[in-house]
CSV table of C-alpha atoms in Angstrom, one decimal:
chain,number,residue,atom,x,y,z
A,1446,UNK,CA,-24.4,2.6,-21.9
A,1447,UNK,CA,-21.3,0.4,-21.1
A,1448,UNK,CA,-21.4,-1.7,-24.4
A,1449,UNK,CA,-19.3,0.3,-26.1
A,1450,UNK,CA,-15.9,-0.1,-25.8
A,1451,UNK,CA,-13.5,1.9,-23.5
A,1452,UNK,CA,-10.6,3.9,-25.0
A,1453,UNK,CA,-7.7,3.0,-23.1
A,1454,UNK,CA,-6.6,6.2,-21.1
A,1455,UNK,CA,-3.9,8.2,-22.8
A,1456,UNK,CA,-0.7,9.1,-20.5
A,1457,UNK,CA,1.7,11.5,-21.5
A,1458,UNK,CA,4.8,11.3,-19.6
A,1459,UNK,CA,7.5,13.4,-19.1
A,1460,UNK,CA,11.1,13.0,-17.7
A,1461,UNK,CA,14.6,13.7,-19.5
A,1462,UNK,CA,16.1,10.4,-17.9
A,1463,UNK,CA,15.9,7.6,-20.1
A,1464,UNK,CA,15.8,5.1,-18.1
A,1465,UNK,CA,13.1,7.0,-16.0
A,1466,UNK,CA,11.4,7.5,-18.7
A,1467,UNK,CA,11.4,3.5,-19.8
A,1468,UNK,CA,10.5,2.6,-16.6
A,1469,UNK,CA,7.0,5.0,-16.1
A,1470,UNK,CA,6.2,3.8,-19.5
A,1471,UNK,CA,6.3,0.3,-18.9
A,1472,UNK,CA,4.3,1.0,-15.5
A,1473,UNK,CA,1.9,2.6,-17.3
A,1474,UNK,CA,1.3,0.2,-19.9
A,1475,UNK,CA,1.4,-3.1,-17.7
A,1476,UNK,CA,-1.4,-0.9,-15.7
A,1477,UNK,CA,-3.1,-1.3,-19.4
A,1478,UNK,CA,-2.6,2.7,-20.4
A,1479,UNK,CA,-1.9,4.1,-24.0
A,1480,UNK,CA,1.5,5.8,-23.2
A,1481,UNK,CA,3.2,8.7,-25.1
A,1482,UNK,CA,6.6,9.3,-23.6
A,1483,UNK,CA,9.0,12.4,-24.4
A,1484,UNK,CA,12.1,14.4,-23.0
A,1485,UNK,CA,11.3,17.3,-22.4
A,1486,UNK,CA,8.6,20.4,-21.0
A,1487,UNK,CA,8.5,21.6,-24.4
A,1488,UNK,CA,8.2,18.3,-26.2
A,1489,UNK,CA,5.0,17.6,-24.2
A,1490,UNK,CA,3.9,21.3,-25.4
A,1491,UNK,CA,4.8,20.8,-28.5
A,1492,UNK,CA,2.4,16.9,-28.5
A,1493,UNK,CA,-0.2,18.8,-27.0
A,1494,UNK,CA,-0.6,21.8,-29.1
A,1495,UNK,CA,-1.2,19.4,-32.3
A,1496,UNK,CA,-3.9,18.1,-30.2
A,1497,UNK,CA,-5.3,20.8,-28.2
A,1498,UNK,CA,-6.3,22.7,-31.7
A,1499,UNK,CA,-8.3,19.6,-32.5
A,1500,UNK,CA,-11.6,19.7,-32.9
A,1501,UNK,CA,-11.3,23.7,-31.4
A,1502,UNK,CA,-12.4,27.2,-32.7
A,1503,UNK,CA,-10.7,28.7,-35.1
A,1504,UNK,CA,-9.5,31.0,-32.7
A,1505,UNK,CA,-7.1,29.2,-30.9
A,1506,UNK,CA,-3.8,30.8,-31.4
A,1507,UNK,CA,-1.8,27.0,-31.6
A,1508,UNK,CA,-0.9,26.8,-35.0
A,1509,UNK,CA,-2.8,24.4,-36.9
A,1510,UNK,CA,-2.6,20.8,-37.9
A,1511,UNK,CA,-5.2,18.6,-39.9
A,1512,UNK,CA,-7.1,17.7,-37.1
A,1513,UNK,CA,-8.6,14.5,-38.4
A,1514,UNK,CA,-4.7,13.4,-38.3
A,1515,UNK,CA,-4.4,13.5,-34.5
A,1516,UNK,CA,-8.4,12.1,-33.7
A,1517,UNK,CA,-8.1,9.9,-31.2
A,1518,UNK,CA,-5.0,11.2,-29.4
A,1519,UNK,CA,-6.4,12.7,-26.4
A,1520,UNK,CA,-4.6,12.6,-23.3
A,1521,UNK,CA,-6.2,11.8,-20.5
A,1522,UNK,CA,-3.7,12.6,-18.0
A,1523,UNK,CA,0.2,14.0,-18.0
A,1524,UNK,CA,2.8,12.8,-15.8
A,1525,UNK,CA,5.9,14.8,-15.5
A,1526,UNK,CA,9.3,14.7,-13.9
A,1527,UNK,CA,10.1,17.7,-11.8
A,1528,UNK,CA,13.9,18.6,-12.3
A,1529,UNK,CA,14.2,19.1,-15.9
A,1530,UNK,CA,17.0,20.9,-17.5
A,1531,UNK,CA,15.0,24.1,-19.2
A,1532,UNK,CA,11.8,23.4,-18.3
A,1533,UNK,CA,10.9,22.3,-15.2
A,1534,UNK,CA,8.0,19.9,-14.1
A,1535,UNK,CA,6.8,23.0,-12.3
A,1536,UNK,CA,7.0,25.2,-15.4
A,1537,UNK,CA,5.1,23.0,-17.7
A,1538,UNK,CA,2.3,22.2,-14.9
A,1539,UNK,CA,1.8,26.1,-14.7
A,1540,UNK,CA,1.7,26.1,-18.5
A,1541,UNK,CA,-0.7,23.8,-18.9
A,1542,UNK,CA,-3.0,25.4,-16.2
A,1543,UNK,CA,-2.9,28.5,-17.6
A,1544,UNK,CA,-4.2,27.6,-21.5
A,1545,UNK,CA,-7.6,27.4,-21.9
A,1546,UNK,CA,-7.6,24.1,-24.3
A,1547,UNK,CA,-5.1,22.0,-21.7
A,1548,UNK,CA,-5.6,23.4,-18.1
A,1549,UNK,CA,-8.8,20.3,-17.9
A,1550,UNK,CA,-5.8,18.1,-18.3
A,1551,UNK,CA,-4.6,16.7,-14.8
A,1552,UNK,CA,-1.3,16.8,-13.8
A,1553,UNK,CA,0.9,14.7,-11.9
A,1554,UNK,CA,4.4,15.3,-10.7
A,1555,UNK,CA,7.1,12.8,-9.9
A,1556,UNK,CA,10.2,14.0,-8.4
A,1557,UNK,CA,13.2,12.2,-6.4
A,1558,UNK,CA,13.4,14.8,-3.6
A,1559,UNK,CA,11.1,15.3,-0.9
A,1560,UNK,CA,10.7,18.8,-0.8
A,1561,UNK,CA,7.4,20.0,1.4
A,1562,UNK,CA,7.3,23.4,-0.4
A,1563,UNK,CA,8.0,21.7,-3.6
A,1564,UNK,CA,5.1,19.4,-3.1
A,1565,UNK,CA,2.4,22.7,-2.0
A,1566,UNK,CA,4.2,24.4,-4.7
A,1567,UNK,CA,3.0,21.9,-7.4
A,1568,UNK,CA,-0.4,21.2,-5.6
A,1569,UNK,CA,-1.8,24.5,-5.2
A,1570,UNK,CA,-0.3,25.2,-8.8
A,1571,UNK,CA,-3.2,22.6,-10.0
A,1572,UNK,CA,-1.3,19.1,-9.4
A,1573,UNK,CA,-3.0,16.2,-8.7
A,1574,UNK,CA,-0.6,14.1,-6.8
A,1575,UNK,CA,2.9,14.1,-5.7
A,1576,UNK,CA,4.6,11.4,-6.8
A,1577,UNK,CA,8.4,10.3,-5.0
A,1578,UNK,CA,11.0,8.7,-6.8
A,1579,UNK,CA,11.3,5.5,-8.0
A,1580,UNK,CA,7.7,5.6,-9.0
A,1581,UNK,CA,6.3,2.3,-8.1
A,1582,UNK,CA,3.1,0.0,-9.3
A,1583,UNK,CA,1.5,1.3,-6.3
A,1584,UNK,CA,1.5,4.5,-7.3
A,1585,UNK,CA,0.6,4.2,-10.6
A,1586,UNK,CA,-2.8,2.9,-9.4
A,1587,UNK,CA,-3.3,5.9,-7.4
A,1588,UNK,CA,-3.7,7.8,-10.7
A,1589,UNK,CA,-7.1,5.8,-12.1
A,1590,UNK,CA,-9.9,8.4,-10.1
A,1591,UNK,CA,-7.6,11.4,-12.3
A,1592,UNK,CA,-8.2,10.0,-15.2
A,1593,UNK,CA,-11.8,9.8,-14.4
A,1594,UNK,CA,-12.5,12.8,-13.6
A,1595,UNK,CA,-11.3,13.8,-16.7
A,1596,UNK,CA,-13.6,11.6,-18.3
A,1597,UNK,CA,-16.4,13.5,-16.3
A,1598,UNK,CA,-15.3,16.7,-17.0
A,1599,UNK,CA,-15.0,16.3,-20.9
A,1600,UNK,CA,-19.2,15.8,-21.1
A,1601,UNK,CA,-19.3,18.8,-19.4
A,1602,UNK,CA,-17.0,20.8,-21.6
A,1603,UNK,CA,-19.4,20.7,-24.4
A,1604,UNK,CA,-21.6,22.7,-22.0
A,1605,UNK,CA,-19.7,26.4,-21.4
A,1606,UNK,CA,-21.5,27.4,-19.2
A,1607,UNK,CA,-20.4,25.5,-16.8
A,1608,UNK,CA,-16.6,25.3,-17.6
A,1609,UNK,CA,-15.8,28.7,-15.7
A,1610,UNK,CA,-17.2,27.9,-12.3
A,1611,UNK,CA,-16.0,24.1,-12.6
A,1612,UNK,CA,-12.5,25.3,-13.2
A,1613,UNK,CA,-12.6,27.3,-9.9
A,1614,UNK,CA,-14.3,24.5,-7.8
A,1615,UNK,CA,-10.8,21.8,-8.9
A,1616,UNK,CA,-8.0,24.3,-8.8
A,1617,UNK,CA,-8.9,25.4,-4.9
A,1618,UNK,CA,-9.7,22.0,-4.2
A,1619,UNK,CA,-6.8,19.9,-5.8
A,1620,UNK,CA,-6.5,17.1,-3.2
A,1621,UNK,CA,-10.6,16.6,-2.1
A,1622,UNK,CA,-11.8,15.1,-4.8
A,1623,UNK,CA,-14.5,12.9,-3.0
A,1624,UNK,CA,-15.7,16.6,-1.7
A,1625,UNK,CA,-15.7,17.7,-4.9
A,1626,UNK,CA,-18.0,14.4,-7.2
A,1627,UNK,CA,-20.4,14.8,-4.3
A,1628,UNK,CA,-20.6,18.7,-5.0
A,1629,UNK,CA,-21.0,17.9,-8.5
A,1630,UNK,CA,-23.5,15.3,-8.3
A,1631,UNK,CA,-26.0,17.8,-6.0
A,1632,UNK,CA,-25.4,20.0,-8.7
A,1633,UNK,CA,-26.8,18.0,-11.7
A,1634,UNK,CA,-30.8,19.0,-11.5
A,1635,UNK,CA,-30.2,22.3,-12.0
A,1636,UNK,CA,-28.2,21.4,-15.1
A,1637,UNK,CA,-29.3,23.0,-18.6
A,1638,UNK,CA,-27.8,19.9,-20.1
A,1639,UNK,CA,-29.1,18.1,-23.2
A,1640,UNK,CA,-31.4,15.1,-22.4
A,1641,UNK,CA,-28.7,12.4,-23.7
A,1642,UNK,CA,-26.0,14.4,-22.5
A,1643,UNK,CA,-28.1,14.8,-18.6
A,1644,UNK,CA,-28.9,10.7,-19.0
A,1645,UNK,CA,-24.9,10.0,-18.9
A,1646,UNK,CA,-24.0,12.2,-16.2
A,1647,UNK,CA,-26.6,10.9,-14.3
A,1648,UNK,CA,-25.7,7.9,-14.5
A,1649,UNK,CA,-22.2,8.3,-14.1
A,1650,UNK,CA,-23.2,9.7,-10.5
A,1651,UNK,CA,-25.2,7.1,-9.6
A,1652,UNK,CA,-23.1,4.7,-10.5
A,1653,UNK,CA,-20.1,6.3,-8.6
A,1654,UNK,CA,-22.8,6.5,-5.7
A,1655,UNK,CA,-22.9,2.7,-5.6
A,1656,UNK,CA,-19.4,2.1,-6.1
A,1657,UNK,CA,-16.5,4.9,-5.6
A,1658,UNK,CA,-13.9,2.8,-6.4
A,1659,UNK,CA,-15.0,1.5,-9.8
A,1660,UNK,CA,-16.9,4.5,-10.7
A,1661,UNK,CA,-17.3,2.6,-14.3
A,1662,UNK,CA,-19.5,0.1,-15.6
A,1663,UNK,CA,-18.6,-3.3,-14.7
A,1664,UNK,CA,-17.4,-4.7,-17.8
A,1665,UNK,CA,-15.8,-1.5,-19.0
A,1666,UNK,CA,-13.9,-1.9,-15.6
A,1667,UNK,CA,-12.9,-5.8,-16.5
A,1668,UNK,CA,-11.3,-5.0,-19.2
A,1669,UNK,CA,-9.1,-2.1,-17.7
A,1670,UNK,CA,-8.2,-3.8,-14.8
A,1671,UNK,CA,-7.5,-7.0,-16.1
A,1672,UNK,CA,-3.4,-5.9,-17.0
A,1673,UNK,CA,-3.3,-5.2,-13.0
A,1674,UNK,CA,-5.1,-8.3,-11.9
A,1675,UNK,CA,-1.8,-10.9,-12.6
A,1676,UNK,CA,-0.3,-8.8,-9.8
J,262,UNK,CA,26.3,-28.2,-14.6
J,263,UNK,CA,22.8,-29.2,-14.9
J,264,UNK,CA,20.1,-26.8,-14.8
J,265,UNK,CA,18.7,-27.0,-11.0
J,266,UNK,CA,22.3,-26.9,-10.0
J,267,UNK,CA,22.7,-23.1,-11.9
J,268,UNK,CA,19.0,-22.2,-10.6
J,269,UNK,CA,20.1,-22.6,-7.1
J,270,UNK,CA,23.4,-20.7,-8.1
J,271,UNK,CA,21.7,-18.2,-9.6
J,272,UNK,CA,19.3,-17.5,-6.5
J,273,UNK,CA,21.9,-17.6,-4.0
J,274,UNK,CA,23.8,-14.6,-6.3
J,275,UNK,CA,20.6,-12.7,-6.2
J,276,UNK,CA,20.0,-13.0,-2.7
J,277,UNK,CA,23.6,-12.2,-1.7
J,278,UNK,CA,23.0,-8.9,-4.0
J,279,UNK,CA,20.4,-7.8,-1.4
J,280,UNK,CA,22.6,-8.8,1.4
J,281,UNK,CA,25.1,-6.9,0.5
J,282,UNK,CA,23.5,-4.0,-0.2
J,283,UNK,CA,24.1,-3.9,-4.4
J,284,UNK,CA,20.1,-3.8,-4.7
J,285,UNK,CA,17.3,-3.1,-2.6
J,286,UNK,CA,13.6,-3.4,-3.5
J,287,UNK,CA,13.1,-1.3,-6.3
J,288,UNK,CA,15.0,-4.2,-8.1
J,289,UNK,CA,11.9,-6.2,-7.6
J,290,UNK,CA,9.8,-3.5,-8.7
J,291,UNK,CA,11.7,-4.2,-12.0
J,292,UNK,CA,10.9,-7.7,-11.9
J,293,UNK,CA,7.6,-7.2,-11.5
J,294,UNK,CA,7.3,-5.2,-14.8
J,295,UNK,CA,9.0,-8.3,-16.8
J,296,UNK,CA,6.2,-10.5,-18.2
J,297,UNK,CA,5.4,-12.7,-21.5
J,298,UNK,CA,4.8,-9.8,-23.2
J,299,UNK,CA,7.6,-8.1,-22.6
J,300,UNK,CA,10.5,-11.0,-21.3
J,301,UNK,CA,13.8,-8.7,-21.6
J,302,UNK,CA,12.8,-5.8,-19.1
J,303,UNK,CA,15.0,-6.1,-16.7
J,304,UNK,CA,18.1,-6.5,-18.9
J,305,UNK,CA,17.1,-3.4,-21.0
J,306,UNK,CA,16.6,-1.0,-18.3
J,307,UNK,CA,19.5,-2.1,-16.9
J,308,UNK,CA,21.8,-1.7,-19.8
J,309,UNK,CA,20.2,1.6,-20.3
J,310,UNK,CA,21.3,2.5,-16.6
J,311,UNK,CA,25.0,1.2,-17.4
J,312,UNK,CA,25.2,3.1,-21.1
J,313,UNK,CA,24.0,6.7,-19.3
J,314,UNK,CA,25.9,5.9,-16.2
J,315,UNK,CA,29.2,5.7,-18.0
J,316,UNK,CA,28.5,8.4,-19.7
J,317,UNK,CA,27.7,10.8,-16.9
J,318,UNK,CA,30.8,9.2,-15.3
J,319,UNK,CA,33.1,10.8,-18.1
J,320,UNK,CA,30.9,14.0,-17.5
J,321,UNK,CA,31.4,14.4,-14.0
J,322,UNK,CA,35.0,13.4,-14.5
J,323,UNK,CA,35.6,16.2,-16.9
J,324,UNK,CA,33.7,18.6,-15.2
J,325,UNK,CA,35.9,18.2,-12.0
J,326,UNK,CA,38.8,18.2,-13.9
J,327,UNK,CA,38.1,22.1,-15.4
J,328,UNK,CA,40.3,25.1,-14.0
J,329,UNK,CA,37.1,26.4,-12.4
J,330,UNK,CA,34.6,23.6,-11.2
J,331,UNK,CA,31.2,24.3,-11.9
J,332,UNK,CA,29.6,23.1,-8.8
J,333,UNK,CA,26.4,23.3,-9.9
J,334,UNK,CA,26.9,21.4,-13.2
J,335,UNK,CA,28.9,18.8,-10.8
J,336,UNK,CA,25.6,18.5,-9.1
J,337,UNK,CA,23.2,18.3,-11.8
J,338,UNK,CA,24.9,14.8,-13.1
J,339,UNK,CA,25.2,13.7,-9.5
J,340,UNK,CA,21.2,14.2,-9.3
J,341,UNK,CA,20.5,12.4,-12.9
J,342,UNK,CA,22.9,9.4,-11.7
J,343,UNK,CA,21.6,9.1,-8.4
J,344,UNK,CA,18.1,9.6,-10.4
J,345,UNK,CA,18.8,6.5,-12.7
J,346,UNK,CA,20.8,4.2,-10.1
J,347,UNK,CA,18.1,4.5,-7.7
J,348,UNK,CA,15.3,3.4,-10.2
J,349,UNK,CA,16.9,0.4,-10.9
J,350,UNK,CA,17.7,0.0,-7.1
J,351,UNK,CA,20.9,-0.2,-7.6
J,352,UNK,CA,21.5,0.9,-4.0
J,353,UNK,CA,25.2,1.3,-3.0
J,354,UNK,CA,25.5,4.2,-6.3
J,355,UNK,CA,22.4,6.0,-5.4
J,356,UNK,CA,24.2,6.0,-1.4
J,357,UNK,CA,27.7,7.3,-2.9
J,358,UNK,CA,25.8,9.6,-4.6
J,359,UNK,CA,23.6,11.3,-1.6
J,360,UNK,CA,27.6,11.6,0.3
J,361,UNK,CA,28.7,13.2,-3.2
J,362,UNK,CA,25.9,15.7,-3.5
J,363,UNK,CA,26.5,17.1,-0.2
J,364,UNK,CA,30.2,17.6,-1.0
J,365,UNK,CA,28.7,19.9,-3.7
J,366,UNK,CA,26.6,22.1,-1.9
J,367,UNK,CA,30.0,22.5,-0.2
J,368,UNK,CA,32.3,23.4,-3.0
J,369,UNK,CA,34.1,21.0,-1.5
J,370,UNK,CA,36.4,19.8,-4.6
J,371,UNK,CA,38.9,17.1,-2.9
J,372,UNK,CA,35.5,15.8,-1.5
J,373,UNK,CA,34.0,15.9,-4.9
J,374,UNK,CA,37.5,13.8,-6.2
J,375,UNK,CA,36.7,11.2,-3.3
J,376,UNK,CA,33.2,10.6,-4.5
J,377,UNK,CA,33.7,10.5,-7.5
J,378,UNK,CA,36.1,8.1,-7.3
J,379,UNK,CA,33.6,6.2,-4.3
J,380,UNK,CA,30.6,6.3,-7.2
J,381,UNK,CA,33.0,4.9,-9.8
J,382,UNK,CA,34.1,1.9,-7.9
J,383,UNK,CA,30.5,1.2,-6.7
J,384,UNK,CA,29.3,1.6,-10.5
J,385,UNK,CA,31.4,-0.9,-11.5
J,386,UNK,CA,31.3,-3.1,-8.8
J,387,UNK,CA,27.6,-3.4,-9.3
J,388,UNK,CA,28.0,-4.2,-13.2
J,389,UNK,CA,30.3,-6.8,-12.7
J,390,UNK,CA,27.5,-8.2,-10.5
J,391,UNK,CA,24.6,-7.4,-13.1
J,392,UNK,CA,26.7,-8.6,-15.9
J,393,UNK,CA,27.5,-12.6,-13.4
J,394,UNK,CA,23.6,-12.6,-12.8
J,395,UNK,CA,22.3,-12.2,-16.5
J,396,UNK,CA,25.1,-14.4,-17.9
J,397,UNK,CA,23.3,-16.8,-15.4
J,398,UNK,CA,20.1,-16.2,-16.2
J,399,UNK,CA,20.9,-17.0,-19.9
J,400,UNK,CA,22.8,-20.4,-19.5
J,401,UNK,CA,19.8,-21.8,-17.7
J,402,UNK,CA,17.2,-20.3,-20.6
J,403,UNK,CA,19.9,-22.0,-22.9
J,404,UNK,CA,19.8,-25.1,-21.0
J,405,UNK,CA,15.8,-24.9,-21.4
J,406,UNK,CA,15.3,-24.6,-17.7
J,407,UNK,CA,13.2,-21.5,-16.3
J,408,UNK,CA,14.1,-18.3,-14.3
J,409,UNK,CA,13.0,-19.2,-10.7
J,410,UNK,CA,10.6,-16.7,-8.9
J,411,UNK,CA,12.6,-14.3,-6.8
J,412,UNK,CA,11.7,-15.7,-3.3
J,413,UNK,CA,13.4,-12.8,-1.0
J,414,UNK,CA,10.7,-10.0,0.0
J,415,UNK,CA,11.7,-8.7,3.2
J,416,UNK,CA,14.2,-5.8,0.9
């Protein structure tokens, strides 16, 4: 538990503007992320359907690559412009959230216009944050509990019994998240978990019990935080 | 001129930047971003800014200069330029461009023409200034001397 080494987190991001799209990569890799940038709604589909058919049933209708060639690429979070020629931040957050293999991945849109309806628009569509133009270093770091809970959620995908009712519990709740890890903490005893799988959710809890901000191990956490800690 | 003499140059031009309004704090943001690891940020972004500005310059210019102005196209490069200028914080552009978007929701073309020609001057007003600082910039690297801190962060 811990000693292993941490992936970096995977960002995909999304914005037509070049020089948008320079500047949220560089924020996201001096905040010590893997990035993945493209142009376009359909782009970021396009990345993701390679990698949502890994590892998935036969079933899935995305058509197929090798999977081994795309182990490793997970994305642990998108972030996405909203005013895109074509297709929109909006449209691609309601694409995501409506397929099966993506919606677990959190969204967050970043738009230059401070629209209230835009922003519940987004938010009860299943976005995580709002983000205003020029995205900042600030606001970058407001993305590290997403990418956690993505973490979380991934153990539990392996159990699918659960997947239905967790789905419900984030999409109504898209902004009380500390509501939410408590309500999914009281909810681990009851668990039909495997014993190895129950151990690390446990622990996860606890250790998000002790300390909500870090919510990781402590030298997992080092390492991750130290491309933020020259700031 | 010897290298503490250009440093002291160069700050002064950066801080009169601010003052006059050319940048504001996102600039800073830039700055921030620049490390060992990556030493040109800065100058990439913001020749990326300059290469898609001109080039959505010669768009907006064309598209104003059709029988039948498509506001909304007008509009949509307004947005992306006033998207770009104001990551970079290039401050007076994004500001020309908030007057010239409103002049589009009006169908207003002599308004458009004014703007256009506002956010053209302001564009190259502001390169001018970019290209002084970085010309700066690399005559004290070139005399061996370093690129002092930016000191100013009340923008």
């Amino acid at each position: 538990m811990g000693t292993a080494a941490e992936p970096q987190f995977h960002v995909l991001a999304v914005d037509d503007s070049l020089v948008d799209r320079k500047l949220i990569e560089r924020l996201l890799k001096i905040s010590s992320y893997q990035v993945t940038a493209v142009d376009s709604g359909s782009k970021a589909l396009e990345f993701l359907g390679s990698r949502g058919n890994n590892g998935r049933s036969s079933s899935d209708p995305v058509p197929s690559v090798s999977p081994n060639d795309h182990q490793g690429v997970e994305v642990n979070l998108i972030i996405t412009d909203y005013c895109m020629p074509g297709m929109t931040g909006y449209d691609l957050l309601k694409k995501i959230k409506e397929s099966s293999s993506l919606r677990d991945i959190p969204v967050v849109i970043m738009s230059s216009e401070n629209v209230p309806s835009r922003i519940s628009r987004c938010l009860e569509e299943g976005a995580e944050e709002f983000i205003l133009k020029p995205v900042r270093l600030s606001d970058v770091n407001k993305l590290r509990p997403h990418m956690r809970r993505t973490k979380k959620l991934k153990t539990h995908q392996q159990e699918p019994r659960e997947d239905s009712e967790r789905h419900g519990e984030i999409r109504s709740q898209p902004a009380r998240q500390h509501e939410l890890e408590i309500q999914q903490s009281q909810h681990h005893p009851s668990q039909q978990v495997p014993q190895h799988q129950q151990q690390k959710s446990s622990n996860n809890n606890k250790r998000k019990a002790i300390d909500a901000e870090e919510g990781l191990s402590p030298d997992r956490a080092r390492t991750r935080y130290s491309g933020v800690a020259t700031f | 001129m010897e290298v503490g003499q250009m440093q002291r140059r160069l700050a002064e031009f950066t801080k009169s930047m601010f003052m006059e309004g050319f940048l504001d704090g996102q600039f800073l943001q830039l700055q921030q971003l620049q490390d060992e690891s990556n030493p040109d940020f800065v100058v990439e972004v913001v020749s990326l800014f300059f290469q898609d500005s001109e080039k959505l310059l010669n768009d907006l210019t064309l598209a104003l200069d059709q029988q039948n102005v498509d506001f909304k196209r007008v509009d949509a490069h307004v947005h992306q330029l006033k998207g770009s200028s104001s990551s970079i914080g290039a401050q007076r552009v994004k500001n020309a461009c908030v007057v010239f978007r409103n002049f589009c929701e009006e169908q207003n073309l002599e308004g458009c023409m004014g703007c256009l020609q506002q956010v053209k001057q302001e564009f190259y007003l502001v390169k001018n200034k970019f290209d002084t600082l970085f010309t700066l910039e690399q005559q004290i690297v070139a005399a061996g001397g370093s690129i002092p801190a930016m000191e100013i962060t009340s923008f």
